[in-house]
mmCIF file of C-alpha atoms in Angstrom:
data_model
loop_
_atom_site.group_PDB
_atom_site.id
_atom_site.type_symbol
_atom_site.label_atom_id
_atom_site.label_comp_id
_atom_site.label_asym_id
_atom_site.label_seq_id
_atom_site.Cartn_x
_atom_site.Cartn_y
_atom_site.Cartn_z
ATOM 1 C CA MET A 1 27.334 105.600 32.831
ATOM 2 C CA ASN A 2 29.790 107.095 35.226
ATOM 3 C CA ASP A 3 31.317 110.218 33.717
ATOM 4 C CA THR A 4 33.058 111.582 36.798
ATOM 5 C CA TRP A 5 36.742 112.128 36.738
ATOM 6 C CA PRO A 6 38.309 111.037 40.045
ATOM 7 C CA VAL A 7 41.660 112.797 39.767
ATOM 8 C CA PRO A 8 42.481 116.498 39.640
ATOM 9 C CA SER A 9 43.302 117.923 36.231
ATOM 10 C CA GLU A 10 46.859 118.701 37.502
ATOM 11 C CA LEU A 11 47.449 114.924 37.655
ATOM 12 C CA VAL A 12 45.552 113.704 34.563
ATOM 13 C CA ASP A 13 43.841 116.272 32.402
ATOM 14 C CA ARG A 14 40.964 114.415 30.709
ATOM 15 C CA GLU A 15 40.907 116.497 27.622
ATOM 16 C CA ARG A 16 44.566 116.405 26.974
ATOM 17 C CA LEU A 17 44.613 112.687 27.606
ATOM 18 C CA THR A 18 41.676 112.256 25.212
ATOM 19 C CA THR A 19 43.449 114.258 22.538
ATOM 20 C CA TRP A 20 46.657 112.241 22.949
ATOM 21 C CA MET A 21 44.747 108.943 22.686
ATOM 22 C CA ASP A 22 43.102 110.203 19.472
ATOM 23 C CA GLU A 23 46.503 110.858 18.082
ATOM 24 C CA GLN A 24 47.695 107.350 19.103
ATOM 25 C CA GLY A 25 44.669 105.709 17.581
ATOM 26 C CA LEU A 26 43.480 104.384 20.915
ATOM 27 C CA GLY A 27 39.764 104.138 20.343
ATOM 28 C CA SER A 28 37.349 106.981 19.998
ATOM 29 C CA GLY A 29 34.735 108.844 21.962
ATOM 30 C CA PRO A 30 34.729 109.621 25.767
ATOM 31 C CA LEU A 31 36.682 108.050 28.527
ATOM 32 C CA THR A 32 34.066 106.515 30.736
ATOM 33 C CA GLY A 33 33.880 104.578 34.048
ATOM 34 C CA ALA A 34 36.928 106.198 35.403
ATOM 35 C CA GLU A 35 38.137 105.058 38.895
ATOM 36 C CA LEU A 36 41.165 105.255 40.924
ATOM 37 C CA LEU A 37 42.665 101.861 41.767
ATOM 38 C CA GLY A 38 44.538 101.079 44.998
ATOM 39 C CA GLY A 39 47.802 99.116 45.126
ATOM 40 C CA GLY A 40 51.209 98.582 46.466
ATOM 41 C CA THR A 41 52.522 101.631 44.707
ATOM 42 C CA GLN A 42 52.691 105.328 45.271
ATOM 43 C CA ASN A 43 51.953 105.858 41.552
ATOM 44 C CA VAL A 44 48.595 106.975 40.364
ATOM 45 C CA LEU A 45 46.489 104.164 38.778
ATOM 46 C CA LEU A 46 43.543 105.435 36.848
ATOM 47 C CA ALA A 47 41.244 102.819 35.188
ATOM 48 C CA PHE A 48 38.711 103.802 32.448
ATOM 49 C CA THR A 49 37.078 102.452 29.358
ATOM 50 C CA ARG A 50 37.173 103.690 25.784
ATOM 51 C CA SER A 51 35.435 102.110 22.743
ATOM 52 C CA GLY A 52 34.653 99.151 25.056
ATOM 53 C CA ARG A 53 38.255 98.496 25.925
ATOM 54 C CA GLU A 54 39.333 98.605 29.621
ATOM 55 C CA MET A 55 42.580 100.408 30.251
ATOM 56 C CA VAL A 56 44.682 101.599 33.145
ATOM 57 C CA LEU A 57 46.870 104.686 33.172
ATOM 58 C CA ARG A 58 49.908 104.751 35.397
ATOM 59 C CA ARG A 59 51.770 107.916 36.205
ATOM 60 C CA PRO A 60 54.019 109.094 39.060
ATOM 61 C CA PRO A 61 52.518 110.676 42.177
ATOM 62 C CA ALA A 62 51.860 114.442 42.411
ATOM 63 C CA HIS A 63 55.198 114.944 44.187
ATOM 64 C CA LYS A 64 57.489 113.183 41.786
ATOM 65 C CA ARG A 65 60.882 111.881 42.680
ATOM 66 C CA PRO A 66 63.735 113.175 40.554
ATOM 67 C CA ASN A 67 63.863 109.889 38.646
ATOM 68 C CA SER A 68 60.094 109.135 38.512
ATOM 69 C CA ASP A 69 59.674 109.919 34.758
ATOM 70 C CA GLU A 70 62.695 107.816 33.757
ATOM 71 C CA THR A 71 61.449 104.989 35.962
ATOM 72 C CA LEU A 72 58.100 104.946 34.092
ATOM 73 C CA ARG A 73 59.989 104.952 30.751
ATOM 74 C CA ARG A 74 62.000 101.948 31.879
ATOM 75 C CA GLU A 75 58.860 100.122 33.070
ATOM 76 C CA ALA A 76 57.156 100.713 29.703
ATOM 77 C CA ARG A 77 60.157 99.309 27.892
ATOM 78 C CA VAL A 78 60.019 96.175 30.053
ATOM 79 C CA LEU A 79 56.389 95.754 29.638
ATOM 80 C CA GLY A 80 56.711 96.007 25.818
ATOM 81 C CA ALA A 81 59.451 93.439 25.804
ATOM 82 C CA LEU A 82 57.397 90.969 27.760
ATOM 83 C CA ALA A 83 54.666 90.786 25.149
ATOM 84 C CA GLY A 84 54.232 87.159 23.877
ATOM 85 C CA THR A 85 56.776 85.766 26.395
ATOM 86 C CA GLY A 86 54.363 83.787 28.590
ATOM 87 C CA VAL A 87 55.200 85.854 31.608
ATOM 88 C CA PRO A 88 51.937 87.045 33.136
ATOM 89 C CA HIS A 89 51.884 90.904 33.156
ATOM 90 C CA PRO A 90 49.647 93.821 32.263
ATOM 91 C CA GLY A 91 49.889 94.241 28.538
ATOM 92 C CA LEU A 92 51.296 97.558 27.376
ATOM 93 C CA ILE A 93 48.943 99.449 25.113
ATOM 94 C CA ALA A 94 50.978 102.706 24.717
ATOM 95 C CA ALA A 95 53.444 104.905 26.547
ATOM 96 C CA CYS A 96 53.983 108.630 26.569
ATOM 97 C CA ARG A 97 57.674 109.151 27.121
ATOM 98 C CA THR A 98 57.434 112.981 27.320
ATOM 99 C CA THR A 99 55.971 115.178 30.036
ATOM 100 C CA ASP A 100 54.108 117.629 27.854
ATOM 101 C CA VAL A 101 50.716 115.876 27.913
ATOM 102 C CA ILE A 102 49.864 115.561 31.579
ATOM 103 C CA GLY A 103 53.016 116.830 33.248
ATOM 104 C CA SER A 104 54.754 113.411 33.527
ATOM 105 C CA THR A 105 55.486 110.303 31.585
ATOM 106 C CA PHE A 106 52.838 107.682 31.711
ATOM 107 C CA THR A 107 51.839 104.267 30.507
ATOM 108 C CA VAL A 108 48.443 102.903 29.345
ATOM 109 C CA MET A 109 47.963 99.189 30.042
ATOM 110 C CA GLU A 110 45.375 96.609 29.630
ATOM 111 C CA ARG A 111 43.320 96.279 32.778
ATOM 112 C CA VAL A 112 43.824 92.966 34.615
ATOM 113 C CA ARG A 113 40.760 92.109 36.581
ATOM 114 C CA GLY A 114 42.332 89.938 39.138
ATOM 115 C CA ILE A 115 42.192 89.268 42.881
ATOM 116 C CA ASN A 116 44.729 89.044 45.650
ATOM 117 C CA PRO A 117 43.292 87.055 48.589
ATOM 118 C CA PHE A 118 46.183 87.827 50.972
ATOM 119 C CA PRO A 119 45.650 90.434 53.609
ATOM 120 C CA THR A 120 48.087 93.157 52.826
ATOM 121 C CA SER A 121 47.023 96.862 52.559
ATOM 122 C CA SER A 122 49.257 97.138 49.508
ATOM 123 C CA SER A 123 47.736 94.381 47.484
ATOM 124 C CA PRO A 124 46.720 95.659 44.070
ATOM 125 C CA ALA A 125 43.188 94.172 44.359
ATOM 126 C CA PRO A 126 42.518 92.875 47.919
ATOM 127 C CA VAL A 127 39.599 90.622 48.609
ATOM 128 C CA THR A 128 37.558 91.927 51.525
ATOM 129 C CA ASP A 129 36.423 88.417 52.616
ATOM 130 C CA THR A 130 39.203 85.849 52.063
ATOM 131 C CA SER A 131 37.162 82.988 53.429
ATOM 132 C CA ASP A 132 35.883 82.245 50.004
ATOM 133 C CA VAL A 133 39.367 81.191 48.870
ATOM 134 C CA SER A 134 40.147 77.824 50.257
ATOM 135 C CA PRO A 135 43.467 76.847 51.758
ATOM 136 C CA GLU A 136 43.827 74.383 48.808
ATOM 137 C CA ASP A 137 43.494 77.211 46.327
ATOM 138 C CA ARG A 138 45.922 79.431 48.227
ATOM 139 C CA TYR A 139 48.434 76.574 48.092
ATOM 140 C CA ARG A 140 48.030 76.366 44.318
ATOM 141 C CA MET A 141 48.253 80.179 44.078
ATOM 142 C CA GLY A 142 51.561 80.073 45.854
ATOM 143 C CA LEU A 143 53.033 77.432 43.545
ATOM 144 C CA SER A 144 51.733 79.517 40.553
ATOM 145 C CA VAL A 145 53.740 82.542 41.825
ATOM 146 C CA ALA A 146 56.896 80.332 41.845
ATOM 147 C CA ARG A 147 56.241 79.219 38.314
ATOM 148 C CA ALA A 148 55.552 82.760 37.061
ATOM 149 C CA VAL A 149 58.805 83.991 38.543
ATOM 150 C CA ALA A 150 60.725 81.119 37.151
ATOM 151 C CA THR A 151 59.257 81.753 33.668
ATOM 152 C CA LEU A 152 60.434 85.379 33.920
ATOM 153 C CA GLY A 153 63.932 84.117 34.776
ATOM 154 C CA ASN A 154 63.985 81.768 31.835
ATOM 155 C CA LEU A 155 63.709 84.566 29.275
ATOM 156 C CA ASP A 156 66.644 84.849 26.826
ATOM 157 C CA LEU A 157 68.076 88.338 27.150
ATOM 158 C CA ARG A 158 69.267 88.236 23.577
ATOM 159 C CA THR A 159 65.664 88.143 22.328
ATOM 160 C CA LEU A 160 64.202 90.924 24.434
ATOM 161 C CA GLY A 161 65.852 93.975 23.096
ATOM 162 C CA LEU A 162 66.571 95.358 26.599
ATOM 163 C CA GLU A 163 70.273 96.267 26.131
ATOM 164 C CA GLY A 164 71.234 99.075 28.383
ATOM 165 C CA LEU A 165 68.436 98.518 30.873
ATOM 166 C CA GLY A 166 71.083 97.606 33.476
ATOM 167 C CA ARG A 167 74.664 96.409 33.834
ATOM 168 C CA PRO A 168 74.458 92.660 34.247
ATOM 169 C CA GLU A 169 78.234 92.199 34.142
ATOM 170 C CA GLY A 170 79.347 91.871 37.711
ATOM 171 C CA TRP A 171 75.895 92.585 38.965
ATOM 172 C CA LEU A 172 75.816 89.883 41.723
ATOM 173 C CA GLU A 173 79.333 90.685 42.858
ATOM 174 C CA ARG A 174 78.273 94.390 43.443
ATOM 175 C CA GLN A 175 75.327 93.655 45.660
ATOM 176 C CA VAL A 176 76.847 93.362 49.086
ATOM 177 C CA PRO A 177 79.252 96.279 48.630
ATOM 178 C CA ARG A 178 76.527 98.438 47.253
ATOM 179 C CA TRP A 179 74.076 97.917 50.005
ATOM 180 C CA ARG A 180 76.804 97.984 52.753
ATOM 181 C CA ASP A 181 77.709 101.474 51.416
ATOM 182 C CA HIS A 182 74.039 102.359 51.467
ATOM 183 C CA LEU A 183 73.794 101.462 55.073
ATOM 184 C CA LEU A 184 76.974 103.348 56.002
ATOM 185 C CA GLY A 185 75.452 106.348 54.263
ATOM 186 C CA TYR A 186 72.896 106.535 56.889
ATOM 187 C CA THR A 187 75.587 107.163 59.519
ATOM 188 C CA ARG A 188 76.154 110.633 57.913
ATOM 189 C CA SER A 189 72.989 111.627 59.701
ATOM 190 C CA ALA A 190 73.528 112.899 63.298
ATOM 191 C CA ALA A 191 70.412 111.051 64.299
ATOM 192 C CA TYR A 192 71.957 107.725 63.189
ATOM 193 C CA PRO A 193 75.708 107.751 64.160
ATOM 194 C CA GLU A 194 76.121 104.032 63.685
ATOM 195 C CA PRO A 195 74.068 101.137 62.309
ATOM 196 C CA LEU A 196 71.497 99.850 64.733
ATOM 197 C CA LEU A 197 70.882 96.517 62.937
ATOM 198 C CA ASP A 198 72.225 93.736 65.066
ATOM 199 C CA GLY A 199 73.954 91.130 62.996
ATOM 200 C CA VAL A 200 74.020 93.049 59.802
ATOM 201 C CA GLU A 201 77.862 93.061 59.580
ATOM 202 C CA GLU A 202 77.953 89.308 60.248
ATOM 203 C CA LEU A 203 75.311 88.672 57.576
ATOM 204 C CA GLY A 204 77.175 90.825 55.042
ATOM 205 C CA HIS A 205 80.427 89.024 55.678
ATOM 206 C CA TRP A 206 78.704 85.624 55.244
ATOM 207 C CA LEU A 207 77.134 86.832 51.992
ATOM 208 C CA ASP A 208 80.508 87.950 50.644
ATOM 209 C CA THR A 209 82.221 84.793 51.634
ATOM 210 C CA ASN A 210 79.532 82.418 50.199
ATOM 211 C CA ARG A 211 78.472 84.241 47.118
ATOM 212 C CA PRO A 212 77.664 81.856 44.200
ATOM 213 C CA ALA A 213 80.631 81.648 41.831
ATOM 214 C CA ASP A 214 78.632 81.229 38.687
ATOM 215 C CA TRP A 215 75.377 82.781 37.597
ATOM 216 C CA THR A 216 73.551 83.603 34.306
ATOM 217 C CA PRO A 217 72.192 87.143 33.688
ATOM 218 C CA GLY A 218 68.480 87.640 33.000
ATOM 219 C CA LEU A 219 65.557 89.986 33.515
ATOM 220 C CA ILE A 220 64.698 90.705 37.128
ATOM 221 C CA HIS A 221 61.356 91.970 38.388
ATOM 222 C CA GLY A 222 62.977 93.389 41.443
ATOM 223 C CA ASP A 223 60.179 93.417 43.876
ATOM 224 C CA CYS A 224 58.699 89.985 43.887
ATOM 225 C CA HIS A 225 56.360 89.519 46.842
ATOM 226 C CA LEU A 226 52.701 88.555 47.188
ATOM 227 C CA ALA A 227 51.352 92.105 47.239
ATOM 228 C CA ASN A 228 52.585 92.512 43.630
ATOM 229 C CA VAL A 229 50.597 89.633 42.271
ATOM 230 C CA LEU A 230 47.112 89.455 40.762
ATOM 231 C CA PHE A 231 45.361 86.039 40.520
ATOM 232 C CA HIS A 232 42.609 84.929 38.152
ATOM 233 C CA PRO A 233 39.188 85.303 39.892
ATOM 234 C CA ASP A 234 38.099 81.953 38.608
ATOM 235 C CA ARG A 235 41.232 79.760 39.068
ATOM 236 C CA PRO A 236 44.187 79.683 41.388
ATOM 237 C CA GLU A 237 46.823 80.958 38.903
ATOM 238 C CA VAL A 238 48.751 84.138 38.520
ATOM 239 C CA ALA A 239 46.986 86.560 36.174
ATOM 240 C CA ALA A 240 49.743 89.297 36.341
ATOM 241 C CA LEU A 241 52.935 90.305 38.100
ATOM 242 C CA VAL A 242 52.571 93.997 38.665
ATOM 243 C CA ASP A 243 54.731 97.004 39.552
ATOM 244 C CA TRP A 244 57.685 96.513 37.285
ATOM 245 C CA GLU A 245 59.356 99.791 38.133
ATOM 246 C CA LEU A 246 62.404 98.150 39.837
ATOM 247 C CA SER A 247 63.034 95.655 36.953
ATOM 248 C CA THR A 248 66.566 95.422 35.708
ATOM 249 C CA LEU A 249 69.124 93.038 34.205
ATOM 250 C CA GLY A 250 71.027 90.852 36.721
ATOM 251 C CA ASP A 251 70.657 87.499 38.424
ATOM 252 C CA PRO A 252 66.953 86.326 38.176
ATOM 253 C CA LEU A 253 67.544 84.106 41.232
ATOM 254 C CA MET A 254 67.300 87.281 43.288
ATOM 255 C CA ASP A 255 63.556 87.239 42.537
ATOM 256 C CA LEU A 256 63.348 83.814 44.122
ATOM 257 C CA GLY A 257 65.414 85.201 47.044
ATOM 258 C CA TRP A 258 62.930 88.067 47.419
ATOM 259 C CA LEU A 259 60.060 85.540 47.579
ATOM 260 C CA ILE A 260 61.928 83.558 50.333
ATOM 261 C CA ALA A 261 62.653 86.713 52.331
ATOM 262 C CA THR A 262 59.082 88.042 52.329
ATOM 263 C CA TRP A 263 57.206 84.692 52.140
ATOM 264 C CA PRO A 264 54.690 84.353 55.069
ATOM 265 C CA THR A 265 55.874 81.826 57.672
ATOM 266 C CA GLU A 266 55.170 81.452 61.373
ATOM 267 C CA GLU A 267 58.643 83.037 62.125
ATOM 268 C CA ASN A 268 58.685 85.635 59.398
ATOM 269 C CA ALA A 269 57.656 89.220 60.470
ATOM 270 C CA ILE A 270 57.658 90.420 56.863
ATOM 271 C CA LEU A 271 54.527 89.121 55.305
ATOM 272 C CA ALA A 272 54.251 89.845 51.588
ATOM 273 C CA GLY A 273 56.114 93.064 51.887
ATOM 274 C CA GLU A 274 54.456 94.432 54.900
ATOM 275 C CA ALA A 275 55.646 94.540 58.424
ATOM 276 C CA ASP A 276 52.362 95.081 60.284
ATOM 277 C CA VAL A 277 49.980 92.490 58.660
ATOM 278 C CA LYS A 278 48.208 90.059 61.017
ATOM 279 C CA TRP A 279 47.298 86.862 59.324
ATOM 280 C CA PRO A 280 44.352 84.987 60.726
ATOM 281 C CA GLU A 281 46.156 81.664 60.577
ATOM 282 C CA PRO A 282 49.813 80.601 59.772
ATOM 283 C CA ARG A 283 50.494 80.878 56.031
ATOM 284 C CA MET A 284 46.783 80.632 55.222
ATOM 285 C CA GLY A 285 47.350 77.401 53.289
ATOM 286 C CA LEU A 286 50.307 78.683 51.351
ATOM 287 C CA PRO A 287 53.219 76.454 50.431
ATOM 288 C CA THR A 288 56.389 76.594 52.562
ATOM 289 C CA PRO A 289 59.395 78.468 51.250
ATOM 290 C CA GLU A 290 61.041 75.104 50.613
ATOM 291 C CA GLU A 291 58.091 74.135 48.399
ATOM 292 C CA ILE A 292 58.406 77.419 46.608
ATOM 293 C CA VAL A 293 61.952 76.688 45.854
ATOM 294 C CA SER A 294 61.176 73.155 44.671
ATOM 295 C CA GLU A 295 58.416 74.465 42.282
ATOM 296 C CA TYR A 296 60.624 77.123 40.948
ATOM 297 C CA ALA A 297 63.405 74.557 40.340
ATOM 298 C CA ARG A 298 60.888 72.346 38.413
ATOM 299 C CA VAL A 299 60.286 75.108 35.890
ATOM 300 C CA SER A 300 63.500 77.038 35.769
ATOM 301 C CA VAL A 301 66.499 76.581 33.553
ATOM 302 C CA ARG A 302 68.560 77.311 36.669
ATOM 303 C CA ASP A 303 69.024 75.019 39.558
ATOM 304 C CA PRO A 304 68.522 76.966 42.799
ATOM 305 C CA THR A 305 68.505 74.090 45.261
ATOM 306 C CA GLU A 306 72.020 74.593 46.478
ATOM 307 C CA THR A 307 72.001 78.365 46.506
ATOM 308 C CA ALA A 308 68.437 79.296 47.391
ATOM 309 C CA SER A 309 69.461 80.108 50.987
ATOM 310 C CA TRP A 310 72.052 82.546 49.820
ATOM 311 C CA TYR A 311 69.679 84.387 47.612
ATOM 312 C CA GLY A 312 67.082 84.548 50.383
ATOM 313 C CA ALA A 313 69.685 85.869 52.847
ATOM 314 C CA MET A 314 70.833 88.451 50.309
ATOM 315 C CA ALA A 315 67.322 89.617 49.792
ATOM 316 C CA CYS A 316 66.906 89.934 53.655
ATOM 317 C CA TYR A 317 70.060 91.987 53.823
ATOM 318 C CA LYS A 318 69.042 94.362 50.980
ATOM 319 C CA LEU A 319 65.408 94.760 52.076
ATOM 320 C CA GLY A 320 66.438 95.276 55.758
ATOM 321 C CA ILE A 321 68.784 98.082 54.757
ATOM 322 C CA ILE A 322 66.120 99.632 52.587
ATOM 323 C CA LEU A 323 63.544 99.617 55.321
ATOM 324 C CA GLU A 324 66.047 101.063 57.785
ATOM 325 C CA GLY A 325 66.129 104.215 55.632
ATOM 326 C CA THR A 326 62.645 105.085 56.857
ATOM 327 C CA PHE A 327 63.730 104.601 60.422
ATOM 328 C CA VAL A 328 66.635 107.084 59.788
ATOM 329 C CA ARG A 329 64.277 109.614 58.232
ATOM 330 C CA ALA A 330 61.870 109.197 61.163
ATOM 331 C CA ARG A 331 64.731 110.045 63.635
ATOM 332 C CA GLU A 332 65.417 113.131 61.513
ATOM 333 C CA GLY A 333 61.785 114.206 61.794
ATOM 334 C CA ARG A 334 61.158 113.508 58.090
ATOM 335 C CA ALA A 335 58.909 110.474 58.478
ATOM 336 C CA ASP A 336 56.245 109.202 60.847
ATOM 337 C CA PRO A 337 57.939 108.021 64.068
ATOM 338 C CA LEU A 338 55.584 104.968 64.506
ATOM 339 C CA THR A 339 56.218 103.936 60.952
ATOM 340 C CA GLY A 340 59.932 104.290 61.482
ATOM 341 C CA GLU A 341 59.920 102.188 64.527
ATOM 342 C CA THR A 342 57.719 99.573 62.903
ATOM 343 C CA LEU A 343 60.041 99.290 59.897
ATOM 344 C CA HIS A 344 63.163 99.194 62.113
ATOM 345 C CA GLY A 345 61.623 96.181 63.817
ATOM 346 C CA ALA A 346 60.993 94.658 60.460
ATOM 347 C CA ALA A 347 64.598 95.354 59.387
ATOM 348 C CA LEU A 348 65.834 93.645 62.481
ATOM 349 C CA ALA A 349 63.660 90.724 61.764
ATOM 350 C CA LEU A 350 64.950 90.501 58.305
ATOM 351 C CA VAL A 351 68.593 90.505 59.382
ATOM 352 C CA ALA A 352 67.737 87.706 61.850
ATOM 353 C CA ARG A 353 65.919 85.804 59.097
ATOM 354 C CA GLY A 354 68.940 86.221 56.830
ATOM 355 C CA LEU A 355 71.225 84.836 59.559
ATOM 356 C CA SER A 356 68.878 81.933 59.991
ATOM 357 C CA LEU A 357 69.048 81.125 56.312
ATOM 358 C CA ALA A 358 72.875 81.430 56.447
ATOM 359 C CA GLU A 359 72.901 78.784 59.169
ATOM 360 C CA GLY A 360 70.809 76.516 57.093
ATOM 361 C CA ASP A 361 67.619 76.889 59.144
#
């Protein structure tokens, strides 16, 4: 039995957590087999077992952002609403919405023992040797991701009890102006007097001009890429979509767009959310973005066939601007210079990818 506790008490105090779990009726006896989990998140993920039940505690990092606690509260609310919906996700066991137990809010979830056979350092459960997953199974895994994301988009907001999670009215119409303003905000830095993303103004104009006229609000994951997926170890299907901290109410087709923007292709420099991943072979058997769109359309109550390129281009625009923020911080001396240059290159590639989608390529 492994009784070591792999995190400092300042992050997760074992005795205080045990007392809280007693009060919540979450098993009895010691917390055993504790281990830190890696993943595509800066949050702390602590797995342990109590009364034979495997659980994962998720809390913000040691140096919390100003909104970290509220983000965890929102995520807990979403995970609770997903119960029984058919959307693969880590089941919520309990949530502590105050900071008086371990110094932050936190959630306790069912542990999902899944795999992620795609070579990204941020994958929640990377497989060391991916050769044991055949290209055929990777293909099925890719289609399964499309189905899982479509199932999420199909949920009826009226039944979820998530009122107030976001502002769905006018959400799509706000996207380009919001992220254009975000980019212009960088220019307040003396280190970044003007945007250095070639083509970003052209892409923003195209997105504004060609925005879909009609859309139906739904629940959005907000960060749909391969690194945020766990697959069943014994079959090529999604076991859980993870990292729900960016979920909100808006247009679910943006999740499809995010898949398109980050999906590994021969031309795409952004592979499953990472700019520096070198794949041993093109796509490693994954479906093409076009096949992802077709599979999504087969399951979804929405028809994305005419607008998928717009949503993909919008995701490229947004993600490119987000990544450019690290480049700005690097120029200011507040981030690693090499990382900043790498992500600047990724942002340029995303804008180029967005323009390519706009042109119908």
